[in-house]
XYZ file of C-alpha atoms in Angstrom:
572
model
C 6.111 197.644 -7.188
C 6.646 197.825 -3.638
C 5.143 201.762 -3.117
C 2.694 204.111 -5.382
C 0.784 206.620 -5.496
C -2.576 206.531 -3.946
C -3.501 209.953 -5.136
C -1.951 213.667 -4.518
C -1.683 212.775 -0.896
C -1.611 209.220 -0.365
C 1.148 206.502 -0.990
C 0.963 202.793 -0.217
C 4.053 200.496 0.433
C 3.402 196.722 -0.357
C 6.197 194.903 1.294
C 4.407 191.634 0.964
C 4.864 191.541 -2.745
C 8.506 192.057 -2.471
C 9.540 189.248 0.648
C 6.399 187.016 1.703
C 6.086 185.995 4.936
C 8.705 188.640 5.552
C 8.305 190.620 9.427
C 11.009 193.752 10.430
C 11.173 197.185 9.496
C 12.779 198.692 6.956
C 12.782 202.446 5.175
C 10.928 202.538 2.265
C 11.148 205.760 0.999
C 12.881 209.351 1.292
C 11.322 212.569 0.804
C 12.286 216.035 0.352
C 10.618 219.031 1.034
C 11.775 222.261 -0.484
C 11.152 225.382 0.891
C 13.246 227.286 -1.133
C 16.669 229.502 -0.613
C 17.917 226.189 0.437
C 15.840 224.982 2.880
C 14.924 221.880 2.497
C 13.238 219.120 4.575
C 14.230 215.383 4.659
C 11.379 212.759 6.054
C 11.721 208.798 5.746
C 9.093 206.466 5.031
C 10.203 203.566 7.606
C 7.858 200.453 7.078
C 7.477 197.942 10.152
C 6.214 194.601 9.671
C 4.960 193.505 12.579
C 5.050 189.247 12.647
C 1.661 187.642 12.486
C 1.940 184.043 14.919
C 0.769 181.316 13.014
C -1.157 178.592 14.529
C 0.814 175.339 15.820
C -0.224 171.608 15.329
C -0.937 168.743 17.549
C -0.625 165.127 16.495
C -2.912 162.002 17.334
C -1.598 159.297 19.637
C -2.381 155.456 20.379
C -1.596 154.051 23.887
C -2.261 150.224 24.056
C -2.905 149.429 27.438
C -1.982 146.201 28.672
C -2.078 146.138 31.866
C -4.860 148.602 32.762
C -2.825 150.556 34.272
C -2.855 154.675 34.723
C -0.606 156.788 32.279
C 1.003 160.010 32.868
C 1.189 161.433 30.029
C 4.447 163.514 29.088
C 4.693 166.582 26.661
C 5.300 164.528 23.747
C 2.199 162.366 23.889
C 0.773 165.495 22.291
C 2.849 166.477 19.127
C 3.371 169.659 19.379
C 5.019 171.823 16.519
C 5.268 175.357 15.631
C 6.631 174.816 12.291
C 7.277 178.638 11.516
C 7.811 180.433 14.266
C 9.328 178.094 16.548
C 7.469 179.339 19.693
C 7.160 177.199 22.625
C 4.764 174.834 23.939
C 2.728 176.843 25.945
C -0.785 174.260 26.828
C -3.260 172.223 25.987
C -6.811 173.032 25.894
C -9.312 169.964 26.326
C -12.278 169.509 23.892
C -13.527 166.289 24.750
C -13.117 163.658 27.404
C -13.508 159.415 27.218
C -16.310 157.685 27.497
C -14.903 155.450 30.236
C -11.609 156.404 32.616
C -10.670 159.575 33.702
C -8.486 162.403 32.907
C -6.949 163.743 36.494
C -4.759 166.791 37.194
C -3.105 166.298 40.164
C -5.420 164.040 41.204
C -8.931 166.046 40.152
C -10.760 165.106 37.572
C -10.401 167.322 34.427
C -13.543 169.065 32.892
C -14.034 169.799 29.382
C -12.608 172.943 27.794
C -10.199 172.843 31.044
C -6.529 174.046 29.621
C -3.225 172.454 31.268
C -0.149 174.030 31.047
C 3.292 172.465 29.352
C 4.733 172.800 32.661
C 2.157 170.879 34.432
C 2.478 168.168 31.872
C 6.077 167.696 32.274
C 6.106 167.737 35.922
C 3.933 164.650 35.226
C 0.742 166.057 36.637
C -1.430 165.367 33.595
C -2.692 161.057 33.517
C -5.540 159.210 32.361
C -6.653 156.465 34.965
C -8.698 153.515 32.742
C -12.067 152.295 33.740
C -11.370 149.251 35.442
C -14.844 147.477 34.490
C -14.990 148.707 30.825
C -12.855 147.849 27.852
C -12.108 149.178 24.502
C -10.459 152.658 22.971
C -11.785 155.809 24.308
C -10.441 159.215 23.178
C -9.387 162.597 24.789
C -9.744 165.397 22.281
C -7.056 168.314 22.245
C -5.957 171.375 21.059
C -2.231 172.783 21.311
C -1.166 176.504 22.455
C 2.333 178.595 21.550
C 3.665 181.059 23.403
C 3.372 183.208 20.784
C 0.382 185.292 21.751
C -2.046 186.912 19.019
C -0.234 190.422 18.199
C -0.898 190.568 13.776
C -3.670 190.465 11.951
C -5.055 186.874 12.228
C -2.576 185.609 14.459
C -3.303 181.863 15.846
C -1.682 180.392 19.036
C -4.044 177.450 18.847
C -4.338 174.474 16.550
C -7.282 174.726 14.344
C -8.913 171.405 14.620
C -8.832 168.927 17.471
C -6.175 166.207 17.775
C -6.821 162.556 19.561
C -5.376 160.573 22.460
C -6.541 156.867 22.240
C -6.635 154.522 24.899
C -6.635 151.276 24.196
C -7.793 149.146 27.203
C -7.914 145.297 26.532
C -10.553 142.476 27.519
C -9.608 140.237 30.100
C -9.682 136.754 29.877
C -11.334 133.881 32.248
C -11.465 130.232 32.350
C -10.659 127.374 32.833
C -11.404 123.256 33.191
C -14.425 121.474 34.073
C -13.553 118.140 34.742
C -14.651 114.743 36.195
C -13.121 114.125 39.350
C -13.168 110.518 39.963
C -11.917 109.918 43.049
C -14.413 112.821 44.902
C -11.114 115.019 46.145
C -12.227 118.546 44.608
C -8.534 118.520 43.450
C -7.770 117.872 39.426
C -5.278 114.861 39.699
C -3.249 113.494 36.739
C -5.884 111.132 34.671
C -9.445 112.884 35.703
C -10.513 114.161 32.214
C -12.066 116.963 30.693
C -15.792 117.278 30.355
C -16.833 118.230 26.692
C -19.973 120.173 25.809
C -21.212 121.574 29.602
C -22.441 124.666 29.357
C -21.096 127.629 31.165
C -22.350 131.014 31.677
C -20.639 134.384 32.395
C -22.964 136.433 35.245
C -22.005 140.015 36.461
C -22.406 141.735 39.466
C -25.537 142.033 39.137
C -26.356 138.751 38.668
C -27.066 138.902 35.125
C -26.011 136.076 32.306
C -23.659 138.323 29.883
C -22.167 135.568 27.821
C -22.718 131.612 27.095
C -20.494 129.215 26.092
C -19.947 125.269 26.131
C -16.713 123.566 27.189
C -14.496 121.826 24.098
C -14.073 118.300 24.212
C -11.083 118.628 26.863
C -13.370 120.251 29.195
C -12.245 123.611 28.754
C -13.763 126.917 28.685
C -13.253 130.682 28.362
C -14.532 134.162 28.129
C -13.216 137.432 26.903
C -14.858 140.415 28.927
C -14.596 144.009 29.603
C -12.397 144.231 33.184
C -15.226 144.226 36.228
C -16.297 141.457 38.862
C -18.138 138.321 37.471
C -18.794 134.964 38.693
C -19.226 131.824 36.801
C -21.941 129.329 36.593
C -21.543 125.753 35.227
C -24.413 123.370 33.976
C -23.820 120.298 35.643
C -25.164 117.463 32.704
C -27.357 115.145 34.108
C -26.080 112.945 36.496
C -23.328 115.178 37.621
C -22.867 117.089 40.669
C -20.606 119.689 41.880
C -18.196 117.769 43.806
C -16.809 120.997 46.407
C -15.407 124.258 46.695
C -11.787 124.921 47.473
C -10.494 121.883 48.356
C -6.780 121.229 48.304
C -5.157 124.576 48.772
C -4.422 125.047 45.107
C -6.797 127.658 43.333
C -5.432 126.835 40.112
C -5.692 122.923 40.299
C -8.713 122.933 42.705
C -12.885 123.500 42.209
C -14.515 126.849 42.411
C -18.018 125.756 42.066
C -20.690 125.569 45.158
C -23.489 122.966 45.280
C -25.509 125.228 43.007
C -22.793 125.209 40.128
C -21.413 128.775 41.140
C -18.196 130.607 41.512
C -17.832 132.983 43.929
C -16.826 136.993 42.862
C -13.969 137.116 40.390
C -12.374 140.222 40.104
C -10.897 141.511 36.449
C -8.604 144.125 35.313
C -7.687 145.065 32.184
C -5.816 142.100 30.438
C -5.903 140.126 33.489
C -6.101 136.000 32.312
C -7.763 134.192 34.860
C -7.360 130.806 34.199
C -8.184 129.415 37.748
C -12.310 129.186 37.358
C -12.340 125.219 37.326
C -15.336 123.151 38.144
C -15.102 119.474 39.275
C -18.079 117.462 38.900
C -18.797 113.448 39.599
C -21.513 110.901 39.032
C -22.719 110.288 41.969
C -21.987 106.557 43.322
C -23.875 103.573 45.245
C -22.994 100.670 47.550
C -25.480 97.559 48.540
C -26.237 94.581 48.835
C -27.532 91.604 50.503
C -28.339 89.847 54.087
C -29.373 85.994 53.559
C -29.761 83.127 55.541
C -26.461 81.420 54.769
C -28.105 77.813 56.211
C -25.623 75.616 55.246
C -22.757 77.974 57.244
C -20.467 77.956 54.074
C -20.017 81.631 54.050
C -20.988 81.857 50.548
C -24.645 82.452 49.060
C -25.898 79.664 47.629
C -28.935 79.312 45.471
C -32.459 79.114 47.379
C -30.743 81.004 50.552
C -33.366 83.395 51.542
C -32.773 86.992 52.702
C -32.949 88.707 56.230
C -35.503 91.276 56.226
C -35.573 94.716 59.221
C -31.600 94.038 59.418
C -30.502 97.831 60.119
C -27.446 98.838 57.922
C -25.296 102.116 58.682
C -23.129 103.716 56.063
C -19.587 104.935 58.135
C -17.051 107.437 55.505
C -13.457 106.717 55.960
C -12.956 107.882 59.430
C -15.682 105.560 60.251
C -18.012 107.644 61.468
C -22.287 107.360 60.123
C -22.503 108.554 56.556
C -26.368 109.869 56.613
C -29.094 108.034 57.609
C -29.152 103.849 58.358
C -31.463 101.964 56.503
C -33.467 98.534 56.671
C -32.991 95.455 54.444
C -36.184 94.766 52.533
C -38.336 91.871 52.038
C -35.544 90.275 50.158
C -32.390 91.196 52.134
C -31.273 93.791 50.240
C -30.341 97.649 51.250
C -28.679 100.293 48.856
C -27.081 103.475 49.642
C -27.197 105.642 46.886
C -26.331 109.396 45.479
C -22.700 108.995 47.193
C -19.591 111.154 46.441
C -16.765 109.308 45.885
C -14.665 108.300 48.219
C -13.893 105.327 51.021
C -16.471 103.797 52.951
C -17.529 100.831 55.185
C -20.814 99.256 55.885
C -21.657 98.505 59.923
C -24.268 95.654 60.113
C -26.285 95.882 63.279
C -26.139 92.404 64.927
C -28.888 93.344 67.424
C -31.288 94.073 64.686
C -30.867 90.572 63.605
C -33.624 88.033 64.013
C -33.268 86.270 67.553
C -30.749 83.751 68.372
C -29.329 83.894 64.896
C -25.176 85.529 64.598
C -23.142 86.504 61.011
C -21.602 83.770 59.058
C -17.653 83.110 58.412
C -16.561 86.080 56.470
C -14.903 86.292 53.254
C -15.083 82.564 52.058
C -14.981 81.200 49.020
C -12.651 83.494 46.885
C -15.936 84.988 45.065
C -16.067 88.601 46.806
C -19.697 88.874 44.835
C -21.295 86.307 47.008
C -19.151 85.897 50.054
C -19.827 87.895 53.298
C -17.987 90.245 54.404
C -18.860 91.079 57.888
C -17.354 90.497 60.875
C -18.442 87.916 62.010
C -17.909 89.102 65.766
C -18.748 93.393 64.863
C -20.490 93.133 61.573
C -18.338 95.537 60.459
C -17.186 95.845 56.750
C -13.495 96.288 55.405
C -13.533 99.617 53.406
C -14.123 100.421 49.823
C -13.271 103.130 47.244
C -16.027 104.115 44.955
C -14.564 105.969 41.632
C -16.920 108.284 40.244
C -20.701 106.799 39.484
C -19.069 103.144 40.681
C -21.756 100.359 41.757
C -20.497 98.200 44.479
C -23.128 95.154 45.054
C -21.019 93.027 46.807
C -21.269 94.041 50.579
C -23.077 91.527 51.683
C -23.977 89.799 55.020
C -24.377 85.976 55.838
C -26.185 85.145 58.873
C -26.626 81.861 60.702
C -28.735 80.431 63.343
C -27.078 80.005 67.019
C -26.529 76.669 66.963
C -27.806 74.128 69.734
C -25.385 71.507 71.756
C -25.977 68.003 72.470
C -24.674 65.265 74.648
C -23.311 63.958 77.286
C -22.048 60.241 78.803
C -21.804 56.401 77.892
C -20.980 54.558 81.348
C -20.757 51.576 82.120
C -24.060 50.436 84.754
C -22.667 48.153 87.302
C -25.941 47.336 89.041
C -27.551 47.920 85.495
C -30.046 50.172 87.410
C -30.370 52.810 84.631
C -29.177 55.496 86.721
C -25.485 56.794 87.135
C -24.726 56.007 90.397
C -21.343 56.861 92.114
C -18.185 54.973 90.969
C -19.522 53.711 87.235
C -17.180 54.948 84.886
C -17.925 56.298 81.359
C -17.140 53.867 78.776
C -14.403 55.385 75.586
C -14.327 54.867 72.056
C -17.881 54.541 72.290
C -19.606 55.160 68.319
C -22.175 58.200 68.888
C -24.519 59.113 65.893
C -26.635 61.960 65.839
C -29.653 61.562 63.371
C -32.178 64.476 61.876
C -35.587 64.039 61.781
C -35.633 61.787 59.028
C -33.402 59.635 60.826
C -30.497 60.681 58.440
C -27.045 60.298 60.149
C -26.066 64.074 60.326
C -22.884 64.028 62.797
C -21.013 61.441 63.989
C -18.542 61.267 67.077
C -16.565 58.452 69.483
C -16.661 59.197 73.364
C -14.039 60.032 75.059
C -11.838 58.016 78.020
C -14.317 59.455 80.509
C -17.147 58.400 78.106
C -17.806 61.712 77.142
C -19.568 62.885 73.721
C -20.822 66.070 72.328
C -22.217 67.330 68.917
C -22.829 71.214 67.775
C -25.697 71.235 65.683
C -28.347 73.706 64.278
C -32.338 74.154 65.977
C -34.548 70.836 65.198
C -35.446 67.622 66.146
C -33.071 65.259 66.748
C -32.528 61.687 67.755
C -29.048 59.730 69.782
C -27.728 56.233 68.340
C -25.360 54.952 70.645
C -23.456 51.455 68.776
C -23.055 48.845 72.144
C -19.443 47.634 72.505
C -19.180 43.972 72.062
C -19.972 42.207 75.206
C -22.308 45.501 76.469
C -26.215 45.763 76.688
C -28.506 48.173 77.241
C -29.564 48.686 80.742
C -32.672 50.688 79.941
C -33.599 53.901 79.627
C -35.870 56.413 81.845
C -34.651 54.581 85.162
C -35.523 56.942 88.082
C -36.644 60.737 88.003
C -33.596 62.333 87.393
C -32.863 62.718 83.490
C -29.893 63.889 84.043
C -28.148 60.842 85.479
C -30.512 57.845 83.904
C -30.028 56.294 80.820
C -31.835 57.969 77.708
C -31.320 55.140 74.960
C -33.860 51.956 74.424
C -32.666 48.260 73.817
C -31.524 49.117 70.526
C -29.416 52.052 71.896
C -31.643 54.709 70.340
C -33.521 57.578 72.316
C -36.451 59.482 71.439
C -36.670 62.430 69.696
C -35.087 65.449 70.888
C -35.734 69.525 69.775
C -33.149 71.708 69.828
C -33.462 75.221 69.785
C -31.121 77.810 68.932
C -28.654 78.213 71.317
C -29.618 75.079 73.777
C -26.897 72.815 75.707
C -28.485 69.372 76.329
C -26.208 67.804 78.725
C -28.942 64.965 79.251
C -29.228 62.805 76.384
C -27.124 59.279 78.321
C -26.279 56.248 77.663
C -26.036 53.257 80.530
C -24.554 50.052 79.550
C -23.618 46.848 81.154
C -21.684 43.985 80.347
C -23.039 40.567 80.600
C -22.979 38.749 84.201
C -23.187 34.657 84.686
C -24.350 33.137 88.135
C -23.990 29.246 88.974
C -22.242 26.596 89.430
C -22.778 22.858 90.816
C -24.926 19.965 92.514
C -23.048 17.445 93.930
C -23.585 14.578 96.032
C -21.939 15.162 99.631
C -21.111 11.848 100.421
C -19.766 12.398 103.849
C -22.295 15.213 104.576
C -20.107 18.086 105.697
C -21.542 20.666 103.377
C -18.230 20.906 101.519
C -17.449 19.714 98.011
C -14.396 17.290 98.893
C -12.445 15.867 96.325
C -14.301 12.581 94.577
C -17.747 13.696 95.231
C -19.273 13.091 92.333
C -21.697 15.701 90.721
C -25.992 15.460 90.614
C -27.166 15.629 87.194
C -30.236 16.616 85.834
C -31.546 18.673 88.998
C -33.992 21.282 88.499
C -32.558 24.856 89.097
C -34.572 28.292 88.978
C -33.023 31.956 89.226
C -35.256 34.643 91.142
C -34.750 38.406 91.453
C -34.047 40.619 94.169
C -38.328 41.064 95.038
C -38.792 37.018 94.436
C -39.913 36.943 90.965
C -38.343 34.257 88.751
C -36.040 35.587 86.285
C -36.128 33.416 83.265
C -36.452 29.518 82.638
C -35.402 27.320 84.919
C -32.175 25.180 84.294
C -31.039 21.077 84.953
C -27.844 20.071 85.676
C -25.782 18.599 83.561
C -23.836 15.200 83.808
C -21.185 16.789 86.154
C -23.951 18.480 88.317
C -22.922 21.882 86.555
C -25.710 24.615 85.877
C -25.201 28.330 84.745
C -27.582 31.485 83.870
C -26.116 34.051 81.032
C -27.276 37.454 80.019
């Protein structure tokens, strides 16, 4: 039925029951009023359904944000539809904003409740900016308008319920290596390993620990955080150290740490991978060892050699200049420089800090570089060495010696056998020289030379000179006037006294005189014609009585007879 009768006055028209949904106008009914003799009245019962607007729909959306970046956000992001009317996208109407980032409108942040026009939105005016310290999804609840206003009984231009924009903004991601740098560089070069099990701790800006974790057994490490500013601390294990910061020029291949085991800031965004927080760290190395008395100048340390106490010993790095403090050999010789970074260094011995009138040894004898020295011998300067990572060197060592003491000086021969060298005797060559210790041990051994010449180099003590006589030669006698450097310094047997040599002493003195032996003579005979000359046939005197004196008068020897030919001699 789509009219009836209300009562005598009233009629209805249900047009819904006939076409739902239906809106227009149409005529319903006709009526005709008669007012007799033809007169009549016509009236029509138009019916106008106005349209009611029904209320559109909106549609969730995801946006995965990789990059952290802002999003405009375009008319579609919001899934509009007006299903049955068709009307157009009139604006959005905000109900609730994210919990981090920001929705901006030209810029300004948007308030709750705030409505944004369709146009707006497609010129691109409508974004959400992410937080750049906070990660996650965070939603921005809307509702849709249509332009289709609210004319009809419960007309809608508005979506009902509340549809959903999620952000998604990822972690980011930090790391990397923590490594043993062996060679001290602060640069990860090919062979340094990975450290396993260090632990390494994520700090924020304010300084406080967010996250743990321990490095794998390649030494490596990382964290995935909200986007904001961090730094990293590493654990150094026990007997590690940080080795640098920033050395190199490569931030991914170099260390970030400080002494203290700290990165500096690190900035994050969203998604960022840092892989570039790397930490080296190395056992810290040490250098020594010795000084000794090297007494029998081999160059090499023998067993019972005693070491140099007080000698000072300076570390110098590999441009050679002082490494940190010097230090003093101990009771026993030895020094040690310890808690060093790796790297090249040399060890200065101080020569003036050694004891008096003593110099270094030969350097690097032997072939054993454990127990050789290896100072110069004329600076006391080492050749360099590279310690590796938590190396030991012990073999820098140090061999002194005593300044030796020099010895000689001339065999000549004594004309007048006066003990002294006077002017004219020569020096005698190829004269045997020993030299003899204390215990009269033959120590050194020499032959003059043409000018009679002999010299030996020997350490401090007490000495004594063996000269061997020439065949035909004597001894003229030593101590012979007051000047000991030009008398004769050797007894009968051709042996002087004892002589002590101290370091560094030249004894020119120590002389030898010798003479060869001289005859004096000759005959008694009888001078027949008396003219005081032996003529041919005058026969010689035997058996007369003949006595040799010395320049004061004093009889030298036994007296002497002639013999059968009046002949006499004295020898020696």
């Amino acid at each position: 039925p789509l009219f009836g009768k209300v009562d005598a006055d009233t009629i209805y028209v249900r047009p819904g029951q006939w076409a739902a949904d239906y809106n227009g106008k149409f005529t319903t009914v006709e009526f005709v009023v008669d007012q007799g003799a033809g007169n009549t009245v016509t009236m029509t019962l138009q019916v106008i359904v106005d349209p009611v607007n029904d209320a559109p729909t909106g549609a969730n959306k995801t946006f995965n944000l990789d990059n952290g970046n802002a999003v405009a956000l375009s008319q579609s992001d919001f899934g509009f539809v007006d299903k049955v009317e068709h009307d157009a996208f009139q604006s959005v109407i905000i109900t609730s904003l994210p919990t981090a980032g920001k929705l901006l409108l030209n810029g300004v942040a948007v308030a709750v409740n705030a409505e944004v026009s369709a146009a707006d939105i497609a010129a691109g005016k409508l974004a959400f900016e992410p937080s750049q310290s906070t990660s996650g999804s965070f939603d921005i609840g809307f509702k849709v308008r249509d332009a289709g206003g609210l004319v009809g009984c419960g007309a809608a231009d508005t979506s009902a319920t509340p549809n959903y924009l999620t952000f998604t903004v990822p972690p980011a991601h930090l790391g990397d290596f923590v490594w043993e740098d062996g060679n001290g560089n602060g640069v990860q070069d090919a062979g340094e390993a990975g450290i396993g099990n260090v632990v390494v701790q994520l700090v924020d800006g304010a300084g406080k620990v967010v996250a743990s974790t321990t490095t794998d057994a390649t030494g490596k490490y990382h964290f995935d955080v909200a986007a904001g500013t961090y730094s990293v601390s590493v654990q150094a294990p026990a007997g590690f150290k940080p080795v640098g910061q920033h050395q190199g020029g490569d931030d991914a291949t170099d260390s970030d740490i400080d002494a203290a085991g700290n990165t500096g800031p690190i900035v994050l965004t969203p998604g960022e991978t840092n892989n570039k927080a790397d930490a080296g760290l190395y056992r810290p190395a040490s250098l020594g060892d010795t000084v000794w008395y090297d007494t029998n100048r081999n160059g090499t340390q023998d067993a019972g050699e005693a070491g140099v106490a007080g000698v000072k010993v300076t570390l110098l790095d590999a441009a050679g200049n002082p490494a940190g403090a010097a230090v003093s050999t101990d009771a026993n010789g030895h020094y040690q420089f310890s808690d060093l970074k790796p790297g090249s260094y040399s060890v200065q011995f101080d020569k003036t800090s050694l004891p008096a009138h003593h110099l270094f040894t030969a350097q690097g004898q032997g072939g054993d570089g454990a127990i050789d020295s290896d100072a110069d011998a004329a600076t006391g300067q080492t050749a360099q060495v590279t310690l590796a990572s938590g190396d030991n060197n012990a073999d820098l060592d140090a061999g002194v010696v005593a300044v030796q003491a020099k010895l000689g000086d001339t065999v000549w021969e004594d004309k007048n056998a006066n003990g002294v060298q006077d002017s004219g005797e020569a020096g005698i060559g190829n004269v045997t020289v020993e030299l003899k210790d204390g215990a009269g041990k033959v120590v050194q051994t020499t032959v003059t030379d043409t000018a009679g010449h002999y010299n030996f180099t020997a350490d401090p003590g007490s000495y004594t000179v063996s000269v061997k006589a020439p065949a035909g030669y004597l001894f003229s006698g030593k101590d012979a006037g007051a000047d000991d450097a030009q008398d004769s310094d050797v007894g009968a047997t051709g042996q002087s006294d004892a002589i002590v040599l101290n370091a560094g002493d030249v004894n020119n003195t120590v002389d030898a005189g010798l003479y060869r032996n001289a005859a004096v003579g000759d005959r008694v005979w009888l001078d027949a014609n008396k003219n005081g000359v032996q003529d041919s046939g005058e026969a010689g005197v035997c058996n007369v009585k003949v006595s040799l004196f010395d320049a004061d008068g004093k009889q030298v020897g036994a007296s002497v007879a002639t013999n059968a030919n009046g002949n006499y001699q004295f020898t020696n």
